[in-house]
Amino acid sequence: MEMPKSFLSSALFDLVSDVDFTEMMPSTPVPAPAEPQSADCDGPYQDLTSIRELDLSAARASDFYASPASASGGKPRRKRVISSVQRQAANVRERKRMFSLNEAFDRLRRKVPTFAYEKRLSRIETLRLAIVYISFMTDILEKH
DNA sequence: TAGGCCATCTGGTCCT
DNA sequence: AGGACCAGATGGCCTA
């Protein structure tokens, strides 16, 4: 996405005046986003394909049982107890979900204006800057 | 070393 | 029943 040069002039500074850039602009150049470190398992995202290999057939209905009652209401509520295989599968799904969430954050990062030397925006910074950016663009559209 | 950020795991709840 | 979503906990890495 190409940003109009004029936008990158003073208007940008007006735009983000309520954004604390002192937080967002370190004095040093930024290394590439750090590779996720290996966790005690297989490491981030590394295992996303392995969900296919998970032997989900090992999970059976007998892995579940009914709990006596829920804490609220007294109405008996099923407590789901899952097998380790199902837990593993749920973990993989959660990893995939977070991966797609982060992909969306990356796409959003590329859409909001930043300086080339600027450190990679965190997720919260990305959201806040996107809000400011959208507000700014909306203002422009409404005035013309 | 403290604080921020992030990945991952986990259990609870919602939804199909 | 089971997947999606969510929030809390935990631990590792990085920077000031």
PDB file of C-alpha atoms (C1' of nucleotides) in Angstrom:
ATOM      1  CA  MET A   1       0.000   0.000   0.000  1.00  0.00           C
ATOM      2  CA  GLU A   2       1.404   3.313  -1.007  1.00  0.00           C
ATOM      3  CA  MET A   3       0.928   6.198   1.325  1.00  0.00           C
ATOM      4  CA  PRO A   4       0.552   9.606  -0.285  1.00  0.00           C
ATOM      5  CA  LYS A   5       3.600  11.662   0.499  1.00  0.00           C
ATOM      6  CA  SER A   6       1.485  14.541   1.674  1.00  0.00           C
ATOM      7  CA  PHE A   7      -0.003  12.314   4.266  1.00  0.00           C
ATOM      8  CA  LEU A   8       3.386  11.605   5.638  1.00  0.00           C
ATOM      9  CA  SER A   9       3.993  15.253   6.216  1.00  0.00           C
ATOM     10  CA  SER A  10       2.694  17.336   9.026  1.00  0.00           C
ATOM     11  CA  ALA A  11      -0.754  15.884   8.807  1.00  0.00           C
ATOM     12  CA  LEU A  12       0.550  12.634  10.091  1.00  0.00           C
ATOM     13  CA  PHE A  13       1.854  14.273  13.178  1.00  0.00           C
ATOM     14  CA  ASP A  14      -1.466  15.945  13.759  1.00  0.00           C
ATOM     15  CA  LEU A  15      -3.145  12.674  13.186  1.00  0.00           C
ATOM     16  CA  VAL A  16      -1.254  10.785  15.768  1.00  0.00           C
ATOM     17  CA  SER A  17      -0.894  13.592  18.204  1.00  0.00           C
ATOM     18  CA  ASP A  18      -2.765  11.623  20.769  1.00  0.00           C
ATOM     19  CA  VAL A  19      -0.609   8.595  20.251  1.00  0.00           C
ATOM     20  CA  ASP A  20       2.348   8.309  22.503  1.00  0.00           C
ATOM     21  CA  PHE A  21       5.094   7.906  19.983  1.00  0.00           C
ATOM     22  CA  THR A  22       7.729   8.002  22.600  1.00  0.00           C
ATOM     23  CA  GLU A  23       6.576   4.534  23.378  1.00  0.00           C
ATOM     24  CA  MET A  24       6.579   3.505  19.805  1.00  0.00           C
ATOM     25  CA  MET A  25       9.779   4.942  18.408  1.00  0.00           C
ATOM     26  CA  PRO A  26      12.942   3.548  19.852  1.00  0.00           C
ATOM     27  CA  SER A  27      16.164   5.260  18.976  1.00  0.00           C
ATOM     28  CA  THR A  28      17.698   2.151  17.583  1.00  0.00           C
ATOM     29  CA  PRO A  29      16.864   0.362  14.375  1.00  0.00           C
ATOM     30  CA  VAL A  30      14.695  -2.601  14.754  1.00  0.00           C
ATOM     31  CA  PRO A  31      15.761  -6.110  14.211  1.00  0.00           C
ATOM     32  CA  ALA A  32      13.357  -8.370  12.439  1.00  0.00           C
ATOM     33  CA  PRO A  33      10.642  -9.636  14.669  1.00  0.00           C
ATOM     34  CA  ALA A  34      12.203 -12.090  16.974  1.00  0.00           C
ATOM     35  CA  GLU A  35      11.702 -15.669  16.037  1.00  0.00           C
ATOM     36  CA  PRO A  36       9.579 -17.278  18.614  1.00  0.00           C
ATOM     37  CA  GLN A  37      11.622 -19.269  20.962  1.00  0.00           C
ATOM     38  CA  SER A  38      11.188 -22.920  21.219  1.00  0.00           C
ATOM     39  CA  ALA A  39       8.887 -23.819  23.986  1.00  0.00           C
ATOM     40  CA  ASP A  40       8.960 -26.970  25.936  1.00  0.00           C
ATOM     41  CA  CYS A  41       6.786 -28.456  23.273  1.00  0.00           C
ATOM     42  CA  ASP A  42       7.443 -28.287  19.576  1.00  0.00           C
ATOM     43  CA  GLY A  43       7.710 -24.563  19.298  1.00  0.00           C
ATOM     44  CA  PRO A  44       5.308 -21.973  17.999  1.00  0.00           C
ATOM     45  CA  TYR A  45       3.456 -22.761  14.833  1.00  0.00           C
ATOM     46  CA  GLN A  46       5.818 -25.551  14.100  1.00  0.00           C
ATOM     47  CA  ASP A  47       3.225 -28.108  14.843  1.00  0.00           C
ATOM     48  CA  LEU A  48       0.271 -26.577  13.111  1.00  0.00           C
ATOM     49  CA  THR A  49       0.164 -29.285  10.514  1.00  0.00           C
ATOM     50  CA  SER A  50       0.448 -31.986  13.032  1.00  0.00           C
ATOM     51  CA  ILE A  51      -3.199 -31.714  13.890  1.00  0.00           C
ATOM     52  CA  ARG A  52      -3.830 -33.938  10.950  1.00  0.00           C
ATOM     53  CA  GLU A  53      -1.584 -36.552  12.402  1.00  0.00           C
ATOM     54  CA  LEU A  54      -3.245 -36.434  15.785  1.00  0.00           C
ATOM     55  CA  ASP A  55      -5.006 -39.637  16.442  1.00  0.00           C
ATOM     56  CA  LEU A  56      -8.349 -38.149  17.229  1.00  0.00           C
ATOM     57  CA  SER A  57      -9.988 -41.484  16.846  1.00  0.00           C
ATOM     58  CA  ALA A  58      -8.514 -42.319  20.200  1.00  0.00           C
ATOM     59  CA  ALA A  59     -10.900 -39.866  21.802  1.00  0.00           C
ATOM     60  CA  ARG A  60     -14.174 -41.437  22.715  1.00  0.00           C
ATOM     61  CA  ALA A  61     -17.408 -40.453  24.326  1.00  0.00           C
ATOM     62  CA  SER A  62     -16.274 -42.361  27.365  1.00  0.00           C
ATOM     63  CA  ASP A  63     -13.682 -39.640  27.851  1.00  0.00           C
ATOM     64  CA  PHE A  64     -16.541 -37.540  29.141  1.00  0.00           C
ATOM     65  CA  TYR A  65     -18.621 -37.868  32.221  1.00  0.00           C
ATOM     66  CA  ALA A  66     -21.266 -35.795  33.887  1.00  0.00           C
ATOM     67  CA  SER A  67     -20.358 -33.676  36.866  1.00  0.00           C
ATOM     68  CA  PRO A  68     -22.664 -33.548  39.875  1.00  0.00           C
ATOM     69  CA  ALA A  69     -23.889 -29.976  39.485  1.00  0.00           C
ATOM     70  CA  SER A  70     -22.850 -26.565  38.378  1.00  0.00           C
ATOM     71  CA  ALA A  71     -21.840 -23.925  40.854  1.00  0.00           C
ATOM     72  CA  SER A  72     -24.693 -21.654  39.886  1.00  0.00           C
ATOM     73  CA  GLY A  73     -28.326 -22.498  39.787  1.00  0.00           C
ATOM     74  CA  GLY A  74     -27.987 -25.941  41.163  1.00  0.00           C
ATOM     75  CA  LYS A  75     -29.024 -27.335  37.815  1.00  0.00           C
ATOM     76  CA  PRO A  76     -26.791 -30.212  36.944  1.00  0.00           C
ATOM     77  CA  ARG A  77     -24.400 -29.087  34.310  1.00  0.00           C
ATOM     78  CA  ARG A  78     -22.147 -31.289  32.318  1.00  0.00           C
ATOM     79  CA  LYS A  79     -18.537 -30.748  32.999  1.00  0.00           C
ATOM     80  CA  ARG A  80     -16.460 -31.683  30.059  1.00  0.00           C
ATOM     81  CA  VAL A  81     -13.541 -33.828  30.916  1.00  0.00           C
ATOM     82  CA  ILE A  82     -11.321 -34.440  27.987  1.00  0.00           C
ATOM     83  CA  SER A  83      -8.676 -36.979  27.321  1.00  0.00           C
ATOM     84  CA  SER A  84      -5.080 -36.011  26.812  1.00  0.00           C
ATOM     85  CA  VAL A  85      -5.495 -36.668  23.124  1.00  0.00           C
ATOM     86  CA  GLN A  86      -8.405 -34.283  22.954  1.00  0.00           C
ATOM     87  CA  ARG A  87      -6.500 -31.753  25.038  1.00  0.00           C
ATOM     88  CA  GLN A  88      -3.618 -31.973  22.600  1.00  0.00           C
ATOM     89  CA  ALA A  89      -5.959 -31.482  19.685  1.00  0.00           C
ATOM     90  CA  ALA A  90      -7.534 -28.485  21.411  1.00  0.00           C
ATOM     91  CA  ASN A  91      -4.094 -27.017  22.000  1.00  0.00           C
ATOM     92  CA  VAL A  92      -3.246 -27.360  18.330  1.00  0.00           C
ATOM     93  CA  ARG A  93      -6.518 -25.736  17.349  1.00  0.00           C
ATOM     94  CA  GLU A  94      -5.851 -22.910  19.743  1.00  0.00           C
ATOM     95  CA  ARG A  95      -2.382 -22.440  18.289  1.00  0.00           C
ATOM     96  CA  LYS A  96      -3.863 -22.284  14.802  1.00  0.00           C
ATOM     97  CA  ARG A  97      -6.447 -19.819  15.982  1.00  0.00           C
ATOM     98  CA  MET A  98      -3.818 -17.573  17.501  1.00  0.00           C
ATOM     99  CA  PHE A  99      -1.732 -17.920  14.372  1.00  0.00           C
ATOM    100  CA  SER A 100      -4.568 -16.648  12.202  1.00  0.00           C
ATOM    101  CA  LEU A 101      -5.199 -13.876  14.693  1.00  0.00           C
ATOM    102  CA  ASN A 102      -1.579 -12.821  14.391  1.00  0.00           C
ATOM    103  CA  GLU A 103      -1.770 -12.999  10.610  1.00  0.00           C
ATOM    104  CA  ALA A 104      -4.658 -10.565  10.789  1.00  0.00           C
ATOM    105  CA  PHE A 105      -2.600  -8.311  13.036  1.00  0.00           C
ATOM    106  CA  ASP A 106       0.232  -8.433  10.519  1.00  0.00           C
ATOM    107  CA  ARG A 107      -2.110  -7.444   7.712  1.00  0.00           C
ATOM    108  CA  LEU A 108      -3.392  -4.576   9.806  1.00  0.00           C
ATOM    109  CA  ARG A 109       0.176  -3.519  10.642  1.00  0.00           C
ATOM    110  CA  ARG A 110       0.910  -3.161   6.970  1.00  0.00           C
ATOM    111  CA  LYS A 111      -2.097  -0.917   6.519  1.00  0.00           C
ATOM    112  CA  VAL A 112      -1.355   1.639   9.193  1.00  0.00           C
ATOM    113  CA  PRO A 113       1.250   4.316   8.555  1.00  0.00           C
ATOM    114  CA  THR A 114       4.517   3.909  10.353  1.00  0.00           C
ATOM    115  CA  PHE A 115       8.038   5.072   9.881  1.00  0.00           C
ATOM    116  CA  ALA A 116      10.497   2.763   8.224  1.00  0.00           C
ATOM    117  CA  TYR A 117      12.837   2.865  11.151  1.00  0.00           C
ATOM    118  CA  GLU A 118      10.077   2.331  13.579  1.00  0.00           C
ATOM    119  CA  LYS A 119      10.005  -0.689  15.750  1.00  0.00           C
ATOM    120  CA  ARG A 120       7.437  -3.252  14.839  1.00  0.00           C
ATOM    121  CA  LEU A 121       4.164  -2.257  16.401  1.00  0.00           C
ATOM    122  CA  SER A 122       2.849  -4.396  19.160  1.00  0.00           C
ATOM    123  CA  ARG A 123      -0.670  -5.701  18.852  1.00  0.00           C
ATOM    124  CA  ILE A 124      -2.120  -3.102  21.166  1.00  0.00           C
ATOM    125  CA  GLU A 125      -0.210  -0.322  19.408  1.00  0.00           C
ATOM    126  CA  THR A 126      -1.456  -1.589  16.082  1.00  0.00           C
ATOM    127  CA  LEU A 127      -5.039  -1.451  17.246  1.00  0.00           C
ATOM    128  CA  ARG A 128      -4.703   2.006  18.738  1.00  0.00           C
ATOM    129  CA  LEU A 129      -2.955   3.432  15.705  1.00  0.00           C
ATOM    130  CA  ALA A 130      -5.510   1.849  13.401  1.00  0.00           C
ATOM    131  CA  ILE A 131      -8.283   3.548  15.349  1.00  0.00           C
ATOM    132  CA  VAL A 132      -6.553   6.899  15.039  1.00  0.00           C
ATOM    133  CA  TYR A 133      -5.807   6.343  11.366  1.00  0.00           C
ATOM    134  CA  ILE A 134      -9.372   5.374  10.530  1.00  0.00           C
ATOM    135  CA  SER A 135     -10.677   8.389  12.415  1.00  0.00           C
ATOM    136  CA  PHE A 136      -8.321  10.619  10.494  1.00  0.00           C
ATOM    137  CA  MET A 137      -9.338   9.203   7.139  1.00  0.00           C
ATOM    138  CA  THR A 138     -12.992   9.460   8.068  1.00  0.00           C
ATOM    139  CA  ASP A 139     -12.493  13.113   8.907  1.00  0.00           C
ATOM    140  CA  ILE A 140     -10.873  13.722   5.555  1.00  0.00           C
ATOM    141  CA  LEU A 141     -13.737  12.081   3.715  1.00  0.00           C
ATOM    142  CA  GLU A 142     -16.329  14.048   5.608  1.00  0.00           C
ATOM    143  CA  LYS A 143     -14.635  17.361   4.872  1.00  0.00           C
ATOM    144  CA  HIS A 144     -14.500  16.801   1.116  1.00  0.00           C
TER     145      HIS A 144
ATOM    146  C1'  DT B   1      16.219  -6.238  37.323  1.00  0.00           C
ATOM    147  C1'  DA B   2      11.489  -4.787  36.280  1.00  0.00           C
ATOM    148  C1'  DG B   3       8.174  -4.319  32.934  1.00  0.00           C
ATOM    149  C1'  DG B   4       6.279  -5.131  28.338  1.00  0.00           C
ATOM    150  C1'  DC B   5       5.165  -8.316  24.920  1.00  0.00           C
ATOM    151  C1'  DC B   6       4.223 -12.665  23.245  1.00  0.00           C
ATOM    152  C1'  DA B   7       3.401 -17.878  22.751  1.00  0.00           C
ATOM    153  C1'  DT B   8       1.372 -21.541  24.809  1.00  0.00           C
ATOM    154  C1'  DC B   9      -1.517 -24.248  27.810  1.00  0.00           C
ATOM    155  C1'  DT B  10      -5.726 -24.776  30.078  1.00  0.00           C
ATOM    156  C1'  DG B  11     -10.501 -24.815  31.629  1.00  0.00           C
ATOM    157  C1'  DG B  12     -14.909 -22.574  31.138  1.00  0.00           C
ATOM    158  C1'  DT B  13     -18.626 -21.064  28.181  1.00  0.00           C
ATOM    159  C1'  DC B  14     -21.033 -20.392  23.895  1.00  0.00           C
ATOM    160  C1'  DC B  15     -22.679 -22.063  19.632  1.00  0.00           C
ATOM    161  C1'  DT B  16     -23.765 -25.336  15.917  1.00  0.00           C
TER     162       DT B  16
ATOM    163  C1'  DA C   1     -20.646 -33.831  21.182  1.00  0.00           C
ATOM    164  C1'  DG C   2     -17.256 -31.067  19.827  1.00  0.00           C
ATOM    165  C1'  DG C   3     -15.254 -26.868  17.804  1.00  0.00           C
ATOM    166  C1'  DA C   4     -14.722 -21.820  18.543  1.00  0.00           C
ATOM    167  C1'  DC C   5     -13.852 -18.323  21.508  1.00  0.00           C
ATOM    168  C1'  DC C   6     -12.183 -16.287  25.609  1.00  0.00           C
ATOM    169  C1'  DA C   7      -9.519 -15.115  29.685  1.00  0.00           C
ATOM    170  C1'  DG C   8      -6.202 -16.360  33.246  1.00  0.00           C
ATOM    171  C1'  DA C   9      -1.773 -18.344  34.299  1.00  0.00           C
ATOM    172  C1'  DT C  10       2.885 -19.183  33.192  1.00  0.00           C
ATOM    173  C1'  DG C  11       7.347 -18.723  31.339  1.00  0.00           C
ATOM    174  C1'  DG C  12      10.728 -16.888  27.975  1.00  0.00           C
ATOM    175  C1'  DC C  13      12.826 -13.058  25.548  1.00  0.00           C
ATOM    176  C1'  DC C  14      14.027  -8.281  25.072  1.00  0.00           C
ATOM    177  C1'  DT C  15      14.883  -3.553  26.385  1.00  0.00           C
ATOM    178  C1'  DA C  16      15.487   0.483  29.332  1.00  0.00           C
TER     179       DA C  16
END
